[in-house]
mmCIF file of C-alpha atoms and ligand atoms in Angstrom:
data_model
loop_
_atom_site.group_PDB
_atom_site.id
_atom_site.type_symbol
_atom_site.label_atom_id
_atom_site.label_comp_id
_atom_site.label_asym_id
_atom_site.label_seq_id
_atom_site.Cartn_x
_atom_site.Cartn_y
_atom_site.Cartn_z
ATOM 1 C CA MET A 1 -21.491 26.163 -6.889
ATOM 2 C CA LEU A 2 -18.882 24.111 -8.753
ATOM 3 C CA GLN A 3 -15.434 25.682 -9.167
ATOM 4 C CA ARG A 4 -13.488 25.511 -12.402
ATOM 5 C CA ASP A 5 -11.841 22.070 -12.854
ATOM 6 C CA GLU A 6 -14.581 20.386 -10.865
ATOM 7 C CA ARG A 7 -17.310 18.163 -12.138
ATOM 8 C CA VAL A 8 -19.964 15.972 -10.656
ATOM 9 C CA ASP A 9 -20.177 12.316 -11.527
ATOM 10 C CA ILE A 10 -23.895 12.155 -12.220
ATOM 11 C CA GLN A 11 -24.399 8.558 -11.177
ATOM 12 C CA THR A 12 -22.795 8.981 -7.775
ATOM 13 C CA SER A 13 -23.065 12.724 -7.053
ATOM 14 C CA VAL A 14 -19.431 12.713 -5.918
ATOM 15 C CA LYS A 15 -17.639 15.940 -6.682
ATOM 16 C CA VAL A 16 -14.429 15.016 -8.547
ATOM 17 C CA GLU A 17 -11.581 17.477 -9.099
ATOM 18 C CA GLN A 18 -9.450 17.126 -12.200
ATOM 19 C CA ASP A 19 -6.372 15.739 -10.499
ATOM 20 C CA GLU A 20 -8.360 13.220 -8.437
ATOM 21 C CA ILE A 21 -7.838 9.711 -9.762
ATOM 22 C CA ILE A 22 -9.845 7.945 -7.053
ATOM 23 C CA VAL A 23 -12.555 9.364 -4.812
ATOM 24 C CA ALA A 24 -14.037 7.002 -2.195
ATOM 25 C CA ARG A 25 -16.811 8.163 0.126
ATOM 26 C CA GLY A 26 -18.485 6.070 2.812
ATOM 27 C CA LEU A 27 -17.152 2.880 1.216
ATOM 28 C CA ARG A 28 -18.460 -0.309 2.819
ATOM 29 C CA LYS A 29 -18.176 -4.010 2.131
ATOM 30 C CA SER A 30 -19.883 -6.826 3.957
ATOM 31 C CA TYR A 31 -19.472 -10.546 3.500
ATOM 32 C CA LYS A 32 -22.829 -11.873 4.724
ATOM 33 C CA ASP A 33 -23.122 -10.386 8.234
ATOM 34 C CA PHE A 34 -19.400 -9.559 8.593
ATOM 35 C CA GLU A 35 -18.425 -6.002 7.712
ATOM 36 C CA ALA A 36 -14.839 -6.078 6.346
ATOM 37 C CA VAL A 37 -14.765 -2.374 5.316
ATOM 38 C CA LYS A 38 -16.712 -0.065 7.602
ATOM 39 C CA GLY A 39 -17.342 3.182 5.742
ATOM 40 C CA ILE A 40 -14.026 4.678 4.603
ATOM 41 C CA ASP A 41 -13.217 7.927 2.758
ATOM 42 C CA PHE A 42 -10.066 8.712 0.828
ATOM 43 C CA THR A 43 -8.859 10.504 -2.277
ATOM 44 C CA VAL A 44 -5.936 9.559 -4.528
ATOM 45 C CA HIS A 45 -4.332 12.304 -6.598
ATOM 46 C CA ARG A 46 -2.733 12.029 -10.016
ATOM 47 C CA GLN A 47 0.842 10.778 -10.125
ATOM 48 C CA GLU A 48 1.170 9.933 -6.462
ATOM 49 C CA CYS A 49 1.972 6.615 -4.883
ATOM 50 C CA PHE A 50 -0.822 6.074 -2.379
ATOM 51 C CA GLY A 51 -0.527 3.334 0.214
ATOM 52 C CA ILE A 52 -3.031 1.374 2.243
ATOM 53 C CA LEU A 53 -0.992 0.119 5.191
ATOM 54 C CA GLY A 54 -2.363 -2.272 7.760
ATOM 55 C CA PRO A 55 -2.022 -5.737 9.299
ATOM 56 C CA ASN A 56 -3.514 -8.909 7.833
ATOM 57 C CA GLY A 57 -7.287 -8.813 8.020
ATOM 58 C CA ALA A 58 -7.473 -4.986 8.054
ATOM 59 C CA GLY A 59 -9.614 -4.882 4.894
ATOM 60 C CA LYS A 60 -6.899 -3.780 2.433
ATOM 61 C CA SER A 61 -7.504 -6.428 -0.243
ATOM 62 C CA THR A 62 -11.250 -5.986 0.070
ATOM 63 C CA THR A 63 -10.821 -2.249 -0.577
ATOM 64 C CA ILE A 64 -8.489 -2.851 -3.512
ATOM 65 C CA LYS A 65 -10.913 -5.338 -5.088
ATOM 66 C CA MET A 66 -13.622 -2.666 -5.052
ATOM 67 C CA LEU A 67 -11.202 -0.191 -6.657
ATOM 68 C CA HIS A 68 -10.495 -2.435 -9.620
ATOM 69 C CA CYS A 69 -14.167 -3.321 -10.072
ATOM 70 C CA PHE A 70 -13.683 -6.952 -9.059
ATOM 71 C CA SER A 71 -15.934 -6.851 -6.026
ATOM 72 C CA PRO A 72 -19.170 -4.816 -5.818
ATOM 73 C CA LEU A 73 -19.608 -2.235 -3.052
ATOM 74 C CA THR A 74 -22.094 -2.899 -0.274
ATOM 75 C CA ALA A 75 -22.570 0.844 0.216
ATOM 76 C CA GLY A 76 -20.894 4.162 -0.515
ATOM 77 C CA ARG A 77 -19.628 5.915 -3.589
ATOM 78 C CA LEU A 78 -16.487 5.201 -5.556
ATOM 79 C CA VAL A 79 -15.207 7.063 -8.607
ATOM 80 C CA VAL A 80 -12.095 5.693 -10.338
ATOM 81 C CA LEU A 81 -10.459 7.539 -13.251
ATOM 82 C CA GLY A 82 -13.512 9.772 -13.547
ATOM 83 C CA HIS A 83 -16.109 6.966 -13.716
ATOM 84 C CA SER A 84 -18.284 5.348 -11.100
ATOM 85 C CA VAL A 85 -17.468 1.683 -10.442
ATOM 86 C CA THR A 86 -21.204 1.051 -10.499
ATOM 87 C CA GLY A 87 -21.404 2.386 -14.070
ATOM 88 C CA ASP A 88 -19.607 1.384 -17.280
ATOM 89 C CA ILE A 89 -16.547 -0.341 -15.843
ATOM 90 C CA ARG A 90 -15.001 -0.963 -19.283
ATOM 91 C CA ARG A 91 -14.043 2.713 -19.346
ATOM 92 C CA ILE A 92 -12.190 2.257 -16.054
ATOM 93 C CA LYS A 93 -10.579 -1.062 -16.967
ATOM 94 C CA ALA A 94 -9.190 0.313 -20.251
ATOM 95 C CA GLN A 95 -7.011 2.747 -18.265
ATOM 96 C CA LEU A 96 -6.198 0.484 -15.333
ATOM 97 C CA GLY A 97 -3.410 -1.994 -14.528
ATOM 98 C CA VAL A 98 -3.960 -4.564 -11.781
ATOM 99 C CA VAL A 99 -1.337 -6.581 -9.917
ATOM 100 C CA SER A 100 -3.152 -9.022 -7.671
ATOM 101 C CA GLN A 101 -1.580 -10.909 -4.774
ATOM 102 C CA ASP A 102 -1.351 -14.274 -6.489
ATOM 103 C CA ASP A 103 0.896 -14.513 -9.563
ATOM 104 C CA ASN A 104 -1.941 -15.547 -11.846
ATOM 105 C CA LEU A 105 0.257 -16.149 -14.889
ATOM 106 C CA ASP A 106 -0.731 -18.727 -17.509
ATOM 107 C CA SER A 107 1.692 -21.641 -17.078
ATOM 108 C CA ASP A 108 0.726 -23.067 -20.513
ATOM 109 C CA LEU A 109 2.290 -19.990 -22.113
ATOM 110 C CA ASN A 110 5.878 -18.762 -22.000
ATOM 111 C CA VAL A 111 6.919 -15.360 -20.658
ATOM 112 C CA ILE A 112 6.324 -13.196 -23.721
ATOM 113 C CA GLN A 113 3.169 -15.088 -24.721
ATOM 114 C CA ASN A 114 1.691 -14.171 -21.325
ATOM 115 C CA LEU A 115 2.089 -10.516 -22.246
ATOM 116 C CA LEU A 116 0.866 -10.911 -25.841
ATOM 117 C CA VAL A 117 -2.295 -12.755 -24.835
ATOM 118 C CA TYR A 118 -3.021 -10.100 -22.227
ATOM 119 C CA ALA A 119 -2.591 -7.386 -24.887
ATOM 120 C CA ARG A 120 -5.262 -9.133 -26.952
ATOM 121 C CA TYR A 121 -7.853 -8.535 -24.196
ATOM 122 C CA PHE A 122 -7.361 -4.827 -24.780
ATOM 123 C CA GLY A 123 -7.662 -5.125 -28.572
ATOM 124 C CA ILE A 124 -4.034 -4.072 -29.124
ATOM 125 C CA ASN A 125 -2.781 -5.089 -32.588
ATOM 126 C CA ARG A 126 0.007 -7.696 -32.961
ATOM 127 C CA ALA A 127 2.830 -5.368 -33.937
ATOM 128 C CA GLU A 128 2.036 -2.891 -31.178
ATOM 129 C CA ALA A 129 1.595 -5.722 -28.643
ATOM 130 C CA HIS A 130 5.083 -7.054 -29.513
ATOM 131 C CA ARG A 131 6.580 -3.588 -29.174
ATOM 132 C CA ARG A 132 4.964 -3.018 -25.783
ATOM 133 C CA ALA A 133 5.806 -6.533 -24.531
ATOM 134 C CA GLU A 134 9.503 -6.141 -25.405
ATOM 135 C CA GLU A 135 9.561 -2.713 -23.782
ATOM 136 C CA ALA A 136 7.942 -4.026 -20.574
ATOM 137 C CA LEU A 137 10.302 -7.037 -20.452
ATOM 138 C CA GLU A 138 13.308 -4.759 -20.810
ATOM 139 C CA LEU A 139 12.098 -2.419 -18.062
ATOM 140 C CA PHE A 140 11.724 -5.366 -15.690
ATOM 141 C CA HIS A 141 15.020 -7.064 -16.664
ATOM 142 C CA LEU A 142 13.271 -10.063 -18.199
ATOM 143 C CA THR A 143 14.320 -9.779 -21.848
ATOM 144 C CA GLU A 144 16.578 -12.832 -21.650
ATOM 145 C CA LYS A 145 13.745 -14.871 -20.156
ATOM 146 C CA ARG A 146 11.244 -14.033 -22.896
ATOM 147 C CA HIS A 147 10.986 -17.636 -24.182
ATOM 148 C CA HIS A 148 11.186 -19.332 -20.760
ATOM 149 C CA GLN A 149 8.340 -21.248 -19.179
ATOM 150 C CA ILE A 150 6.672 -19.670 -16.116
ATOM 151 C CA GLU A 151 7.793 -22.475 -13.776
ATOM 152 C CA GLU A 152 11.425 -21.680 -14.639
ATOM 153 C CA LEU A 153 11.109 -18.176 -13.119
ATOM 154 C CA SER A 154 12.004 -17.242 -9.540
ATOM 155 C CA GLY A 155 9.371 -15.657 -7.275
ATOM 156 C CA GLY A 156 10.866 -12.211 -7.908
ATOM 157 C CA MET A 157 10.811 -12.720 -11.701
ATOM 158 C CA LYS A 158 7.160 -13.826 -11.626
ATOM 159 C CA ARG A 159 6.241 -10.724 -9.632
ATOM 160 C CA ARG A 160 8.103 -8.506 -12.105
ATOM 161 C CA LEU A 161 6.351 -10.241 -14.997
ATOM 162 C CA VAL A 162 2.929 -9.661 -13.409
ATOM 163 C CA ILE A 163 3.767 -5.958 -13.041
ATOM 164 C CA ALA A 164 5.137 -5.842 -16.608
ATOM 165 C CA ARG A 165 1.870 -7.400 -17.799
ATOM 166 C CA ALA A 166 -0.116 -4.704 -16.000
ATOM 167 C CA LEU A 167 1.678 -2.092 -18.159
ATOM 168 C CA ILE A 168 0.547 -3.563 -21.502
ATOM 169 C CA ASN A 169 -2.472 -1.260 -21.918
ATOM 170 C CA LYS A 170 -0.421 1.819 -20.871
ATOM 171 C CA PRO A 171 -2.545 2.372 -17.745
ATOM 172 C CA ARG A 172 -2.901 5.740 -16.006
ATOM 173 C CA LEU A 173 -3.451 3.951 -12.707
ATOM 174 C CA ILE A 174 -1.873 0.749 -11.393
ATOM 175 C CA ILE A 175 -3.348 -1.011 -8.374
ATOM 176 C CA LEU A 176 -1.065 -3.446 -6.561
ATOM 177 C CA ASP A 177 -2.072 -5.802 -3.755
ATOM 178 C CA GLU A 178 0.935 -6.598 -1.518
ATOM 179 C CA PRO A 179 3.423 -6.235 -4.401
ATOM 180 C CA THR A 180 6.462 -7.705 -2.640
ATOM 181 C CA THR A 181 5.019 -10.211 -0.175
ATOM 182 C CA GLY A 182 7.125 -13.378 -0.229
ATOM 183 C CA LEU A 183 10.110 -11.804 -2.017
ATOM 184 C CA ASP A 184 13.647 -11.733 -0.661
ATOM 185 C CA PRO A 185 15.163 -8.320 0.175
ATOM 186 C CA ALA A 186 17.077 -7.944 -3.122
ATOM 187 C CA ALA A 187 14.041 -8.844 -5.250
ATOM 188 C CA ARG A 188 11.948 -6.446 -3.173
ATOM 189 C CA GLN A 189 14.402 -3.576 -3.733
ATOM 190 C CA LEU A 190 14.253 -4.098 -7.501
ATOM 191 C CA VAL A 191 10.439 -4.027 -7.520
ATOM 192 C CA TRP A 192 10.466 -0.832 -5.414
ATOM 193 C CA GLN A 193 12.919 0.796 -7.805
ATOM 194 C CA LYS A 194 10.709 -0.015 -10.810
ATOM 195 C CA LEU A 195 7.551 1.188 -9.064
ATOM 196 C CA ARG A 196 9.250 4.504 -8.257
ATOM 197 C CA TYR A 197 10.293 4.756 -11.914
ATOM 198 C CA LEU A 198 6.674 4.207 -13.033
ATOM 199 C CA ARG A 199 5.409 6.839 -10.602
ATOM 200 C CA ASP A 200 8.045 9.295 -11.852
ATOM 201 C CA SER A 201 6.962 8.603 -15.439
ATOM 202 C CA GLY A 202 3.464 9.838 -14.622
ATOM 203 C CA VAL A 203 1.544 6.720 -13.540
ATOM 204 C CA THR A 204 -0.577 6.870 -10.374
ATOM 205 C CA LEU A 205 0.021 3.928 -8.036
ATOM 206 C CA VAL A 206 -2.158 2.532 -5.278
ATOM 207 C CA LEU A 207 -0.727 -0.299 -3.224
ATOM 208 C CA THR A 208 -1.539 -2.269 -0.130
ATOM 209 C CA THR A 209 1.155 -3.472 2.208
ATOM 210 C CA HIS A 210 1.726 -4.750 5.706
ATOM 211 C CA TYR A 211 5.429 -3.868 5.467
ATOM 212 C CA MET A 212 6.176 -0.647 7.218
ATOM 213 C CA GLU A 213 9.407 -0.273 5.244
ATOM 214 C CA GLU A 214 7.632 -0.713 1.917
ATOM 215 C CA ALA A 215 5.201 2.064 2.813
ATOM 216 C CA ALA A 216 8.041 4.333 3.957
ATOM 217 C CA GLN A 217 10.089 3.638 0.795
ATOM 218 C CA LEU A 218 7.310 4.077 -1.750
ATOM 219 C CA CYS A 219 4.309 6.018 -0.534
ATOM 220 C CA ASP A 220 3.874 9.765 -1.006
ATOM 221 C CA ARG A 221 0.705 9.520 1.060
ATOM 222 C CA LEU A 222 -1.006 6.708 2.854
ATOM 223 C CA VAL A 223 -3.861 5.626 5.028
ATOM 224 C CA ILE A 224 -3.432 3.334 7.987
ATOM 225 C CA MET A 225 -6.193 0.774 8.066
ATOM 226 C CA ASN A 226 -7.218 -1.533 10.881
ATOM 227 C CA GLU A 227 -10.341 -3.674 11.363
ATOM 228 C CA GLY A 228 -12.092 -2.101 8.364
ATOM 229 C CA ARG A 229 -11.473 1.511 9.364
ATOM 230 C CA ILE A 230 -8.981 4.224 8.450
ATOM 231 C CA LEU A 231 -7.129 5.373 11.572
ATOM 232 C CA ALA A 232 -4.858 8.017 10.025
ATOM 233 C CA GLU A 233 -4.106 9.576 6.657
ATOM 234 C CA GLY A 234 -1.224 11.728 5.458
ATOM 235 C CA ILE A 235 2.400 11.981 4.332
ATOM 236 C CA PRO A 236 4.352 9.216 6.147
ATOM 237 C CA THR A 237 7.089 11.406 7.663
ATOM 238 C CA GLU A 238 4.584 14.059 8.768
ATOM 239 C CA LEU A 239 2.259 11.479 10.330
ATOM 240 C CA VAL A 240 5.126 9.977 12.297
ATOM 241 C CA ARG A 241 6.356 13.384 13.433
ATOM 242 C CA GLN A 242 2.893 14.621 14.457
ATOM 243 C CA LEU A 243 1.466 11.500 16.055
ATOM 244 C CA VAL A 244 4.556 9.738 17.406
ATOM 245 C CA GLY A 245 7.462 12.194 17.638
ATOM 246 C CA TYR A 246 11.180 12.038 16.917
ATOM 247 C CA GLU A 247 12.808 9.192 18.773
ATOM 248 C CA VAL A 248 11.636 5.990 20.395
ATOM 249 C CA ILE A 249 13.039 3.860 23.193
ATOM 250 C CA GLU A 250 11.940 0.232 23.357
ATOM 251 C CA LEU A 251 12.329 -1.508 26.706
ATOM 252 C CA ARG A 252 11.549 -5.132 27.516
ATOM 253 C CA ILE A 253 10.635 -4.975 31.170
ATOM 254 C CA LYS A 254 8.332 -6.576 33.722
ATOM 255 C CA PRO A 255 4.971 -4.886 34.441
ATOM 256 C CA GLU A 256 6.099 -3.684 37.907
ATOM 257 C CA GLU A 257 9.225 -2.085 36.373
ATOM 258 C CA SER A 258 7.028 -0.363 33.769
ATOM 259 C CA GLN A 259 5.207 1.544 36.500
ATOM 260 C CA MET A 260 8.517 2.778 37.893
ATOM 261 C CA THR A 261 9.697 3.886 34.461
ATOM 262 C CA LEU A 262 6.445 5.694 33.745
ATOM 263 C CA LYS A 263 6.982 7.728 36.944
ATOM 264 C CA LEU A 264 10.384 8.808 35.555
ATOM 265 C CA ILE A 265 8.869 10.285 32.382
ATOM 266 C CA GLU A 266 6.148 12.262 34.154
ATOM 267 C CA GLY A 267 6.212 15.925 33.150
ATOM 268 C CA ARG A 268 8.467 15.234 30.129
ATOM 269 C CA PRO A 269 7.391 15.480 26.465
ATOM 270 C CA ILE A 270 7.275 11.678 26.279
ATOM 271 C CA SER A 271 4.233 9.499 25.629
ATOM 272 C CA HIS A 272 4.166 5.736 25.973
ATOM 273 C CA GLU A 273 2.465 2.534 24.867
ATOM 274 C CA ILE A 274 2.753 -1.020 26.165
ATOM 275 C CA ALA A 275 2.440 -3.663 23.436
ATOM 276 C CA GLY A 276 2.974 -7.277 24.503
ATOM 277 C CA ASP A 277 6.136 -7.419 26.635
ATOM 278 C CA THR A 278 7.543 -4.128 25.374
ATOM 279 C CA LEU A 279 7.256 -0.621 26.748
ATOM 280 C CA TYR A 280 7.593 2.014 24.021
ATOM 281 C CA LEU A 281 8.566 5.557 24.975
ATOM 282 C CA PHE A 282 7.887 8.149 22.269
ATOM 283 C CA GLY A 283 9.942 11.352 22.500
ATOM 284 C CA GLN A 284 7.799 14.185 21.170
ATOM 285 C CA GLU A 285 10.658 16.688 21.026
ATOM 286 C CA PRO A 286 14.155 16.155 19.591
ATOM 287 C CA SER A 287 15.825 16.164 23.018
ATOM 288 C CA ALA A 288 13.002 14.525 24.982
ATOM 289 C CA PHE A 289 15.266 11.722 26.298
ATOM 290 C CA HIS A 290 18.141 14.018 27.206
ATOM 291 C CA THR A 291 19.280 13.386 30.835
ATOM 292 C CA LEU A 292 16.607 10.714 31.344
ATOM 293 C CA GLN A 293 18.025 7.953 33.583
ATOM 294 C CA LEU A 294 16.227 4.700 32.786
ATOM 295 C CA PRO A 295 16.643 1.461 34.784
ATOM 296 C CA GLU A 296 19.113 -1.177 33.549
ATOM 297 C CA VAL A 297 17.224 -3.768 31.470
ATOM 298 C CA ASN A 298 18.165 -6.773 29.311
ATOM 299 C CA TYR A 299 16.837 -5.198 26.132
ATOM 300 C CA ARG A 300 16.837 -1.522 25.310
ATOM 301 C CA LEU A 301 16.812 0.056 21.851
ATOM 302 C CA GLN A 302 16.816 3.747 21.036
ATOM 303 C CA ARG A 303 15.988 4.668 17.424
ATOM 304 C CA ARG A 304 14.177 7.116 15.154
ATOM 305 C CA ALA A 305 10.372 6.989 15.193
ATOM 306 C CA SER A 306 8.796 5.043 12.293
ATOM 307 C CA LEU A 307 5.434 4.072 10.804
ATOM 308 C CA GLU A 308 5.505 0.913 12.925
ATOM 309 C CA ASP A 309 5.449 3.132 16.036
ATOM 310 C CA LEU A 310 2.556 5.071 14.578
ATOM 311 C CA PHE A 311 0.628 1.837 14.225
ATOM 312 C CA ILE A 312 1.507 0.776 17.788
ATOM 313 C CA LYS A 313 0.395 4.180 19.056
ATOM 314 C CA LEU A 314 -2.907 3.963 17.174
ATOM 315 C CA THR A 315 -3.806 0.367 17.998
ATOM 316 C CA GLY A 316 -1.659 -0.771 20.924
ATOM 317 C CA ARG A 317 -0.118 -3.566 18.872
ATOM 318 C CA GLY A 318 2.475 -4.096 16.123
ATOM 319 C CA LEU A 319 1.715 -4.192 12.398
ATOM 320 C CA ASN A 320 2.618 -7.847 12.100
ATOM 321 C CA GLU A 321 0.836 -9.031 15.234
ATOM 322 C CA SER A 322 -2.618 -9.164 13.685
ATOM 323 C CA GLN A 323 -5.418 -10.601 15.781
ATOM 324 C CA ASN A 324 -6.336 -12.703 12.753
ATOM 325 C CA GLU A 325 -2.964 -14.426 12.597
HETATM 326 P P1 ADP B 401 -6.234 -7.655 4.320
HETATM 327 O O1 ADP B 401 -6.056 -7.539 2.844
HETATM 328 O O2 ADP B 401 -6.010 -6.361 5.034
HETATM 329 O O3 ADP B 401 -5.405 -8.749 4.906
HETATM 330 P P2 ADP B 401 -8.887 -8.609 3.676
HETATM 331 O O4 ADP B 401 -9.534 -7.505 2.947
HETATM 332 O O5 ADP B 401 -8.347 -9.748 2.865
HETATM 333 O O6 ADP B 401 -7.753 -8.015 4.628
HETATM 334 O O7 ADP B 401 -9.898 -9.214 4.754
HETATM 335 C C1 ADP B 401 -10.592 -8.402 5.671
HETATM 336 C C2 ADP B 401 -11.526 -9.284 6.472
HETATM 337 O O8 ADP B 401 -12.545 -9.774 5.619
HETATM 338 C C3 ADP B 401 -10.839 -10.500 7.080
HETATM 339 O O9 ADP B 401 -11.402 -10.730 8.372
HETATM 340 C C4 ADP B 401 -11.200 -11.624 6.124
HETATM 341 O O10 ADP B 401 -11.249 -12.847 6.793
HETATM 342 C C5 ADP B 401 -12.569 -11.197 5.626
HETATM 343 N N1 ADP B 401 -12.836 -11.645 4.245
HETATM 344 C C6 ADP B 401 -12.100 -11.336 3.157
HETATM 345 N N2 ADP B 401 -12.626 -11.906 2.056
HETATM 346 C C7 ADP B 401 -13.732 -12.598 2.465
HETATM 347 C C8 ADP B 401 -14.718 -13.393 1.792
HETATM 348 N N3 ADP B 401 -14.678 -13.584 0.481
HETATM 349 N N4 ADP B 401 -15.705 -13.918 2.549
HETATM 350 C C9 ADP B 401 -15.765 -13.724 3.876
HETATM 351 N N5 ADP B 401 -14.874 -12.980 4.576
HETATM 352 C C10 ADP B 401 -13.857 -12.420 3.879
#
């Protein structure tokens, strides 16, 4: 029996709770005979920043394209903002902002015209469109550039303008594909700050990234995706603590030295992974490495466990060492 605050989307028979902005069940996508997304399930809740973290080729963009109704599903059920993506997608698109990977701005128009033309697609009247455009430009520190041509903007400015444009219809949900790829660290920080501001003002965000730091900085919850599958889901710090531990030691050593080192950690709360030329030791308790005497090596780094380690633990390779690269 349905509980209060639950309803069933008739077209898809997916049970959707009131605070669920996206419900994906058994989602699949094939390109001819290649299956890029292999049956994934996840739920995004209102006002959270939800991340899809994974290396290039993991299936992140393919998933995102299904979420914003750009690419049809091969199989599964997907409800976005209370409506099935196989139903009347205008009702989804009216409440949705999309920031795709390429800065698909119109270079024949200047900065503010790009926003005003976009507002027209949503049937927003001229006066209101101007008000919203100025507001979005101010939020993204672009007011002084309002009459500039697109080619006069830096990469960071273009990215901010694409995000500003996605705000024009006052969306409840914004979907961003690799929002800071190609930006320098300062430009990236500014985008992160603005995305956090949007989340705190009540917008739900879904983003893909292959930057571990981006996921750690922004995401309240995330899934780790690899080769079309979800390997883990949860709150970043909790996932790291549960699946990796507290501290990590990285050692660059020869295979024969690895065997010796592994003997030294026997019986201790330490797990390990070998990825490429590096042996990773994961301390599962705060003092796991206390009194451990490791051999002298050329490269040794001891640090706090991170999402990158989680990925190494799950797949045996680093986030940015994709097989597709
Ligand atoms: P990610 O965003 O994680 O880098 P994608 O979703 O872009 O991954 O791609 C997942 C896999 O699907 C890759 O192997 C990619 O080559 C393949 N792929 C993506 N788009 C297409 C397409 N239009 N036709 C054929 N294969 C595709």
